[in-house]
Coordinates of C-alpha atoms and ligand atoms in Angstrom, one line a residue:
X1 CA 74.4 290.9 209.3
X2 CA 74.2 294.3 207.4
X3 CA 71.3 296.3 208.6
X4 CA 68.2 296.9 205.8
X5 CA 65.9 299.3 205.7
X6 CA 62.3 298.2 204.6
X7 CA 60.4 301.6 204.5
X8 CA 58.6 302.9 201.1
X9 CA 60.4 305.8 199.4
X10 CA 56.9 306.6 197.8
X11 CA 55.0 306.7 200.6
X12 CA 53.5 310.0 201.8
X13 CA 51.3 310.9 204.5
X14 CA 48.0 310.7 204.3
X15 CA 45.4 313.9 203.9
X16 CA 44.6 315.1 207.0
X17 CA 40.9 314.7 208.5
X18 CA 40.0 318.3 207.7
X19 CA 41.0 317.8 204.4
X20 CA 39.4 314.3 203.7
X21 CA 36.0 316.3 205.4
X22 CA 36.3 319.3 203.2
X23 CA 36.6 317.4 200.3
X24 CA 33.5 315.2 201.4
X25 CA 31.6 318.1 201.6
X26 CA 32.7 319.7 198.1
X27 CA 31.4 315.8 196.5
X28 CA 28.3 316.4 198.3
X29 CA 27.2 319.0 197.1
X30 CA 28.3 317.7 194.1
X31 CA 29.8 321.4 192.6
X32 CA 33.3 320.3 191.5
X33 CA 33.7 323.6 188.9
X34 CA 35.1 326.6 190.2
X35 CA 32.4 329.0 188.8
X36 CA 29.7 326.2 190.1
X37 CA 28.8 327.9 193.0
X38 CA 25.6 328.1 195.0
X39 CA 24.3 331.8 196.1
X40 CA 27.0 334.1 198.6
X41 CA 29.2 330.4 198.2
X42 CA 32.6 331.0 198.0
X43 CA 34.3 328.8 195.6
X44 CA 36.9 326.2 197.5
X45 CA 38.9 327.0 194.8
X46 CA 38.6 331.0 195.3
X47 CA 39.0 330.2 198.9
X48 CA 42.3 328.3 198.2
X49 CA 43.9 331.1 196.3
X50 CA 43.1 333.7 199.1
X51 CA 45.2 331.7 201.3
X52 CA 47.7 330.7 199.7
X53 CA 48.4 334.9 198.3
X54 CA 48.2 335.5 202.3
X55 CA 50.8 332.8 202.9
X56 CA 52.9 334.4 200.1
X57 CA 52.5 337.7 200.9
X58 CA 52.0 338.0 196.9
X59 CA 49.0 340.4 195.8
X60 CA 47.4 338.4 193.5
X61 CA 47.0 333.9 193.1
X62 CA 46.0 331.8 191.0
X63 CA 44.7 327.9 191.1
X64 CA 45.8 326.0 188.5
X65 CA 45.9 322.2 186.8
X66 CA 49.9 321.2 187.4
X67 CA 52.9 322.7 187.9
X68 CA 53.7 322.3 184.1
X69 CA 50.1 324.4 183.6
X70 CA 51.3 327.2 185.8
X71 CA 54.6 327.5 184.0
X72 CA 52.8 327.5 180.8
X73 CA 50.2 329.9 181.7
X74 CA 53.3 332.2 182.9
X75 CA 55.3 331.9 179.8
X76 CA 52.6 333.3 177.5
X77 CA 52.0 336.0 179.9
X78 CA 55.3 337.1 179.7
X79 CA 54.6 336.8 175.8
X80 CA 56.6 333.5 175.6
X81 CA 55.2 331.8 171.9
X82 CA 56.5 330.2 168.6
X83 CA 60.4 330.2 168.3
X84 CA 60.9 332.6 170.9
X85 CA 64.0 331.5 173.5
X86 CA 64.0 331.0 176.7
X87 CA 66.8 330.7 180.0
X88 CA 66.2 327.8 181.9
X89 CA 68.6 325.6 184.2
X90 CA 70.5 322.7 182.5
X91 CA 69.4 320.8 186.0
X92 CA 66.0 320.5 186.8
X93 CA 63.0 318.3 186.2
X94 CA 61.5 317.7 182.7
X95 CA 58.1 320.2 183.0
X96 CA 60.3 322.9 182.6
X97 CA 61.9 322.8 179.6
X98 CA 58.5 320.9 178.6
X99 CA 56.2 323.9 179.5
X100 CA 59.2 326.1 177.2
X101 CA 58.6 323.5 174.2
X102 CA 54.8 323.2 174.5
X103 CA 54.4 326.8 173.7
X104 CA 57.1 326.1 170.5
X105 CA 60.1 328.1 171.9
X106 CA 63.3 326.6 172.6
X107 CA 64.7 326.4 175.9
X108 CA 68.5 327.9 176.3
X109 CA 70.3 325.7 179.1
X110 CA 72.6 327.5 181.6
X111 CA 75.1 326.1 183.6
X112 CA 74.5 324.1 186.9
X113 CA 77.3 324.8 190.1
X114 CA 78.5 321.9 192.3
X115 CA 75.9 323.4 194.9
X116 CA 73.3 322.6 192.3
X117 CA 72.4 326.3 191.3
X118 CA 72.1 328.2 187.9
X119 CA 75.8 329.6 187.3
X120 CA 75.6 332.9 187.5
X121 CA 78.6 333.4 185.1
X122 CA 77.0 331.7 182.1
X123 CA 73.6 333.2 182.9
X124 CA 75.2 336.7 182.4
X125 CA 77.0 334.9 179.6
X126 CA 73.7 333.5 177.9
X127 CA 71.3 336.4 179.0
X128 CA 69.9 339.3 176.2
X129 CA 67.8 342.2 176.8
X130 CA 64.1 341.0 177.2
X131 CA 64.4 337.8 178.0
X132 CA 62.5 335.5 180.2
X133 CA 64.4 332.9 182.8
X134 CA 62.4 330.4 184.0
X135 CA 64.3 329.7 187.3
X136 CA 64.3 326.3 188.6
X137 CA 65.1 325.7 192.6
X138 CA 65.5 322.7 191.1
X139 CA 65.5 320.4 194.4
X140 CA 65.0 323.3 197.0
X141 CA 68.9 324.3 196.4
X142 CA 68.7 328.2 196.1
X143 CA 71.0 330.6 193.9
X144 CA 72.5 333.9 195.5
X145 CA 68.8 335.5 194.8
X146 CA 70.3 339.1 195.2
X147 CA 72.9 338.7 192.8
X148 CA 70.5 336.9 190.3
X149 CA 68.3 339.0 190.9
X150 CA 70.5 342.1 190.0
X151 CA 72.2 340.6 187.5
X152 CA 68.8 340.5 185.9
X153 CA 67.5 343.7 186.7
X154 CA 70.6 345.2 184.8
X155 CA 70.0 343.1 182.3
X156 CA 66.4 343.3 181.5
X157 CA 66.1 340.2 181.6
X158 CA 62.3 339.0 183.7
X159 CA 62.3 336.0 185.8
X160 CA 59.5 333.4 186.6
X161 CA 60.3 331.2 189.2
X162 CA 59.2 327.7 189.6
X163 CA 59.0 327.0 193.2
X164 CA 57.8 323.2 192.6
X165 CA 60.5 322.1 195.3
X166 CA 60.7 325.3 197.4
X167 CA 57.1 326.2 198.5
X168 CA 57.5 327.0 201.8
X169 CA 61.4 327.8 201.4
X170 CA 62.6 331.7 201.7
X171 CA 65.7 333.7 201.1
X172 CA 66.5 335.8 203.2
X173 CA 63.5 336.4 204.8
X174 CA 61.6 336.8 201.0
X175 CA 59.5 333.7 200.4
X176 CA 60.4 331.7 197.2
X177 CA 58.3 332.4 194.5
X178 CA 58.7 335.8 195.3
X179 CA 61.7 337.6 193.8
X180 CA 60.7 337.0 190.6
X181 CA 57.7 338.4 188.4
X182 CA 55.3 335.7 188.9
X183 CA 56.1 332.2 191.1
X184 CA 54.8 328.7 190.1
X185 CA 54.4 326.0 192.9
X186 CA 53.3 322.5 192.0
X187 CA 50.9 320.2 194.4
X188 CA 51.7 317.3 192.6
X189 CA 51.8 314.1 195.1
X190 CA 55.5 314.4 195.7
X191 CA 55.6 318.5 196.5
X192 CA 54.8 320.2 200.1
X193 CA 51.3 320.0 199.5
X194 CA 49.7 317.0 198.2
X195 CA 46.3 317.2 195.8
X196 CA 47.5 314.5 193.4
X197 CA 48.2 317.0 190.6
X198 CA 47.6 320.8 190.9
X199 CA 49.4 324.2 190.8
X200 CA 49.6 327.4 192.3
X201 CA 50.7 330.7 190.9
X202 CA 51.3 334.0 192.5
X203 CA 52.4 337.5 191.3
X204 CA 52.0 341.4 192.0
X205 CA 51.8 342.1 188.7
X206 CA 47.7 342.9 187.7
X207 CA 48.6 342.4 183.6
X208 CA 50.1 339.4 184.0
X209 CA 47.9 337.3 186.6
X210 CA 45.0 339.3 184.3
X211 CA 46.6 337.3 181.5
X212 CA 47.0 333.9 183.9
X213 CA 43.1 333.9 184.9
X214 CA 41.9 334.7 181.5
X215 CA 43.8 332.2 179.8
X216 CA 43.9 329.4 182.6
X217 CA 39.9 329.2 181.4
X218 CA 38.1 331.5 183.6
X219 CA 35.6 332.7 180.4
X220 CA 34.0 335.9 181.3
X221 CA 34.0 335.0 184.6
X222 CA 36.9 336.4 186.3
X223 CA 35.3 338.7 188.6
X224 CA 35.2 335.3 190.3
X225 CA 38.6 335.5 191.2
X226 CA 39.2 337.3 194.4
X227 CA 42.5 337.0 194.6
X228 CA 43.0 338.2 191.3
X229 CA 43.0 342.0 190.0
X230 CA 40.4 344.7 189.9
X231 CA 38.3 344.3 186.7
X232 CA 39.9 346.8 184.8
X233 CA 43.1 344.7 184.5
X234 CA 41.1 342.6 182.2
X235 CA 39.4 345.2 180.0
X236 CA 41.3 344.8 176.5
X237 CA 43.0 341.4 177.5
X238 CA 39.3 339.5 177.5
X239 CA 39.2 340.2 173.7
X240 CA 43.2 338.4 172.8
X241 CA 43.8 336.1 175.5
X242 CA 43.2 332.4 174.3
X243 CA 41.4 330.5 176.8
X244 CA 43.6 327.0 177.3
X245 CA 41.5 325.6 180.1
X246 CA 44.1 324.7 182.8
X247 CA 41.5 325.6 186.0
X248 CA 41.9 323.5 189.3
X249 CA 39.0 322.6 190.6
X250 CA 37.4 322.6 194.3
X251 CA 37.7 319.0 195.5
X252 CA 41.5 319.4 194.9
X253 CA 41.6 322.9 195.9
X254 CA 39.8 321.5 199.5
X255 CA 42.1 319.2 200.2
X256 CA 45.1 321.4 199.6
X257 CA 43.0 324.1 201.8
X258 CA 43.2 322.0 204.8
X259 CA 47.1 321.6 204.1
X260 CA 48.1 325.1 204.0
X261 CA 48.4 325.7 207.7
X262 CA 50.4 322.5 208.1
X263 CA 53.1 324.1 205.6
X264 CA 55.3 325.5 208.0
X265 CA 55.5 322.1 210.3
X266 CA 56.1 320.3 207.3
X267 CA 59.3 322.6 206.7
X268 CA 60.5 321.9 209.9
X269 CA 59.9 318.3 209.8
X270 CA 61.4 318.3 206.3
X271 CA 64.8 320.1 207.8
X272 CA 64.9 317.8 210.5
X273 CA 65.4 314.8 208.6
X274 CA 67.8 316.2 206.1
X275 CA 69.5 317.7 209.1
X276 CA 70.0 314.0 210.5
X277 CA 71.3 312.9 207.2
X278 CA 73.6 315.7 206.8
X279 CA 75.5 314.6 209.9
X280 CA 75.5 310.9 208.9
X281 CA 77.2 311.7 205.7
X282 CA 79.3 314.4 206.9
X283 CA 82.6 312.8 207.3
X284 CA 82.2 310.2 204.3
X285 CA 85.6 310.0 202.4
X286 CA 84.4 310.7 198.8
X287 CA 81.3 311.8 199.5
X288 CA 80.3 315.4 199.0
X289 CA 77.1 317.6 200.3
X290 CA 75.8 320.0 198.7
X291 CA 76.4 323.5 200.4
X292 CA 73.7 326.1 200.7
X293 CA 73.7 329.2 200.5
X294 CA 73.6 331.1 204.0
X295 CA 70.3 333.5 204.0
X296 CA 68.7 330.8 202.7
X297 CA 65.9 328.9 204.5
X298 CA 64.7 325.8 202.6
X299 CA 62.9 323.1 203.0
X300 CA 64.0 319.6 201.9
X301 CA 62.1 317.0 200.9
X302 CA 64.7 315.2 199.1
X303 CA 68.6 314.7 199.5
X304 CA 71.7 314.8 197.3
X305 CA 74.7 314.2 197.1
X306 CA 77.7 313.9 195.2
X307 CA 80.4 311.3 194.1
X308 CA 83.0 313.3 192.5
X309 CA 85.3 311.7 190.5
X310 CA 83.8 308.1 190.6
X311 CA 82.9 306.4 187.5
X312 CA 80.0 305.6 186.4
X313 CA 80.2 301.5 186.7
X314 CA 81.5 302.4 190.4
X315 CA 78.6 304.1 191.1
X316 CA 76.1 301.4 189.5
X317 CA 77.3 299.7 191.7
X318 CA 76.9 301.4 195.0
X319 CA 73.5 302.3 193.9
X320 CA 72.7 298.2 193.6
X321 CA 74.3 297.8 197.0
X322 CA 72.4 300.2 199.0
X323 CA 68.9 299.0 196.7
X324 CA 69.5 295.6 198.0
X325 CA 69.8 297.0 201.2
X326 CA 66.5 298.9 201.0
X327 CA 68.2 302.4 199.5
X328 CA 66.6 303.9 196.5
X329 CA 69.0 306.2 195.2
X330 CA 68.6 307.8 191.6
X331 CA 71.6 308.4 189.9
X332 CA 71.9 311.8 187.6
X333 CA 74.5 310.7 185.3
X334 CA 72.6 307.7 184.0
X335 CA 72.7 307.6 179.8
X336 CA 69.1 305.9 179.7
X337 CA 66.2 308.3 181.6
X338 CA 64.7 306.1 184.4
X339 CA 61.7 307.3 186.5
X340 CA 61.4 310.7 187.3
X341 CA 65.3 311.4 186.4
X342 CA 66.0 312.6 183.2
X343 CA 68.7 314.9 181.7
X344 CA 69.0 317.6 179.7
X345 CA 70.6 315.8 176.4
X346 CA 67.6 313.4 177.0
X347 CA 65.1 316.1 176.0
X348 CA 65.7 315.3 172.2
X349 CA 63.0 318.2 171.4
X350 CA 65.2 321.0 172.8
X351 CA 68.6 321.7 170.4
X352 CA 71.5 320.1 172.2
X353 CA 73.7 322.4 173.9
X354 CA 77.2 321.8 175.5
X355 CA 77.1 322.2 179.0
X356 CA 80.2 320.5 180.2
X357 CA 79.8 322.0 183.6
X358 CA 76.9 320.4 184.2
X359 CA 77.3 317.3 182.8
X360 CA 80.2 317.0 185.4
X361 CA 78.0 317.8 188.3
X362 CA 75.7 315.5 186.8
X363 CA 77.7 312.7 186.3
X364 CA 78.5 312.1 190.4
X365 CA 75.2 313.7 191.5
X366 CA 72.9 311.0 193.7
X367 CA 68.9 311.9 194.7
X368 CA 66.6 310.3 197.5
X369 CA 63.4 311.1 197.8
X370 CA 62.6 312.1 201.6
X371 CA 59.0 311.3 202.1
X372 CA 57.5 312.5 206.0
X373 CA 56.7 309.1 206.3
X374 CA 60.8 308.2 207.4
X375 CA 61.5 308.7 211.1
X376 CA 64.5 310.5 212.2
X377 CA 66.0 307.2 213.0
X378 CA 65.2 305.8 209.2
X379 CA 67.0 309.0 208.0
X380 CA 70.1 308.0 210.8
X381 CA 69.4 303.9 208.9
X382 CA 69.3 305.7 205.5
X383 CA 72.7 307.3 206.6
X384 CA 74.7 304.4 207.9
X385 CA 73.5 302.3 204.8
X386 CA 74.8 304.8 202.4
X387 CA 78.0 305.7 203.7
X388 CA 79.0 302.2 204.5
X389 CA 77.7 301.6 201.0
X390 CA 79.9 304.6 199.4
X391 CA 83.2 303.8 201.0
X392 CA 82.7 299.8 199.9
X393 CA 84.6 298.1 197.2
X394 CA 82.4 295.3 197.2
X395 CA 80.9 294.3 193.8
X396 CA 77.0 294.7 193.3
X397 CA 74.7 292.1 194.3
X398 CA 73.7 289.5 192.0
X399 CA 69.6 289.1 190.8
X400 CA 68.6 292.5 192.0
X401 CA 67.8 295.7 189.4
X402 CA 67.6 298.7 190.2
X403 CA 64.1 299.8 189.8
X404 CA 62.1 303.2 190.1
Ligands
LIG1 C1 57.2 318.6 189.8 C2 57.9 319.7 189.2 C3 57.3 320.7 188.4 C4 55.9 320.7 188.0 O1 55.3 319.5 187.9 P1 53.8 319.1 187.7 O2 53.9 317.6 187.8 O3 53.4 319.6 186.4 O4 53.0 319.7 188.8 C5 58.1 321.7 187.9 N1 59.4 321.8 188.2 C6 60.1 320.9 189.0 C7 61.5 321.0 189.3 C8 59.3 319.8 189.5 O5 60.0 318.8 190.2

């Protein structure tokens, strides 16, 4: 009898007593706004963004609504509007090139490597003087940071990172979200720090996060924002910056609070279950990992993998095998989008763009979510069931569907 596993894929952990306390606290007194505060009260929110700039080492943070808010709120700082163009990965999750298209520019792909990354040689390909990247670490993988970095610093070209699957993550030695101009975290249910929906932006420059607080909805009440910069910063920018109300407020911002200090177990926890997986896939004949970079720490709360060369009926049906076997893989090179995995021709609002690089990566890449919830022996389950399942001829099972 094949072995099944039975855990939940969706599963996460649940808020920790301090958090579950602090948000109690915030619904009793029944101040849920950010600017609703009582006398000498600090503002969980305010609170929140103090930490998390500490954490970062960044100067300046801000609390924000999503991921996708932070991204948008960065775009038009970086004077991102109507028909202007913006670098962005081919690979990475639908926000992104959403947050480019909800401010009416137009994203401009660039190539994804085997190992997941931007490609370097279409980016200096692609890139003009004055341009914005919106970097994706789409699914923690990190790109050579000092030669993107250079290459854009020669270039002129200014980078926003969107660090929704790296909080936590470094390169060598400088935290993600860091290298760039301004970083964008997400702490939607499925990131490093869980509050439901939320984001989190950082950044050293005092224009731009003047920009980010003003137009994230903070009225004429930014000297509210201690993590944000002196008043001056906001002196002629209070008159021209829209206000597009995309505040987070303190019940969220006190739940993620009490999560912050847990960050750095998490990443180690994290590591340790991809680490177990690694080795159970290591040796699979057809299987690739994906290789990361050296100086790069990350943090992992998913897995990929790739079947080079396989086609795409051969891989429907691995993924039904290991589904019936408790497995819920999600497949990169599906034509229809299906749950959180969608591709870049499937964004029918952005021009298409030939990227046959990535659409060969894409079309053997495979994606498991990794909740904290999995033991080291479910990953070691997880492992035997997929590479038993990826060296097997055998057909798909009959009456089960691969669902979300
Ligand atoms: C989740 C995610 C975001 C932001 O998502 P929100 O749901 O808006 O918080 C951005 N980029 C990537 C790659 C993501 O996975």
């Amino acid at each position: 009898m094949s072995e099944v596993f039975t855990g939940s894929f969706t599963q996460q952990e649940p808020i920790p007593e301090a958090g579950i306390a602090a948000a109690v606290t915030v619904l009793r007194g029944g101040r849920l706004h950010r600017y609703n505060t009582a006398p000498d009260e600090t503002a969980e929110t305010a609170a929140l963004e103090l930490d998390f700039a500490a954490a970062t080492g960044a100067r300046y943070c801000l609390a924000v609504a999503s991921g996708g808010a932070a991204m948008r709120l960065a775009l038009r700082a970086c004077g991102v509007g109507p028909g202007g163009r913006v670098l962005t990965n081919a690979f990475t999750l639908a926000p992104v090139p959403g947050a480019i298209a909800a401010l009416g520019a137009v994203p401009v792909f660039v190539e994804t490597t085997p190992d997941l990354v931007i490609d370097l040689d279409d980016l200096a390909a692609k890139a003009w003087p004055g341009a914005v990247l919106l970097l994706s670490h789409m699914r923690g993988h990190i790109a050579d940071m000092d030669a993107l970095m250079s290459l854009c610093a020669e270039r002129g070209v200014r980078v926003i990172e969107d660090c929704a699957h790296t909080m936590g993550a470094s390169f060598r030695g400088v935290p993600s979200g860091r290298h760039g101009v301004i970083g964008c975290y997400s702490t939607q249910t499925y990131k490093h720090l869980n509050s439901g929906e939320g984001g989190l932006i950082v950044s050293d420059d005092a224009a731009l996060m003047a920009h980010m607080v003003l137009a994230s909805g903070s009225y004429m009440l930014f000297d509210r924002h201690p993590a944000g910069p002196p008043p001056d910063a906001y002196a002629d920018l209070k008159w021209t910056v829209p206000n597009v109300s995309s505040r987070m407020d303190n019940l969220r911002a006190a739940i993620l609070r009490a999560q912050l200090p847990l960050l750095a177990d998490r990443v180690a926890r994290w590591r340790a279950r991809h680490d177990v997986l690694e080795a159970a896939l290591q040796n699979v004949h057809g299987l690739a990992l994906i290789r990361r970079h050296p100086v790069a720490a990350f943090v992992a709360s998913s897995f990929q993998f790739r079947l080079p060369g396989r086609d795409g009926d051969a891989i429907e049906r691995m993924l039904a095998r290991c589904a019936a076997r408790g497995v819920e893989l999600k497949w990169f090179g599906r034509s229809d989008p299906l749950g959180f995995t969608s591709r870049h021709d499937q964004w029918r609002y952005a021009p298409a763009q030939p990227l046959p690089r990535t659409d060969a990566v894409l079309a053997g890449l495979l994606d498991m979510r990794l909740p904290l919830t999995f033991s080291l022996e479910d990953c070691a389950l997880i492992g035997r069931i997929i590479a038993a399942e990826a060296v097997s001829n055998a057909p798909a099972p009959t009456g089960r569907t691969q669902g979300d």
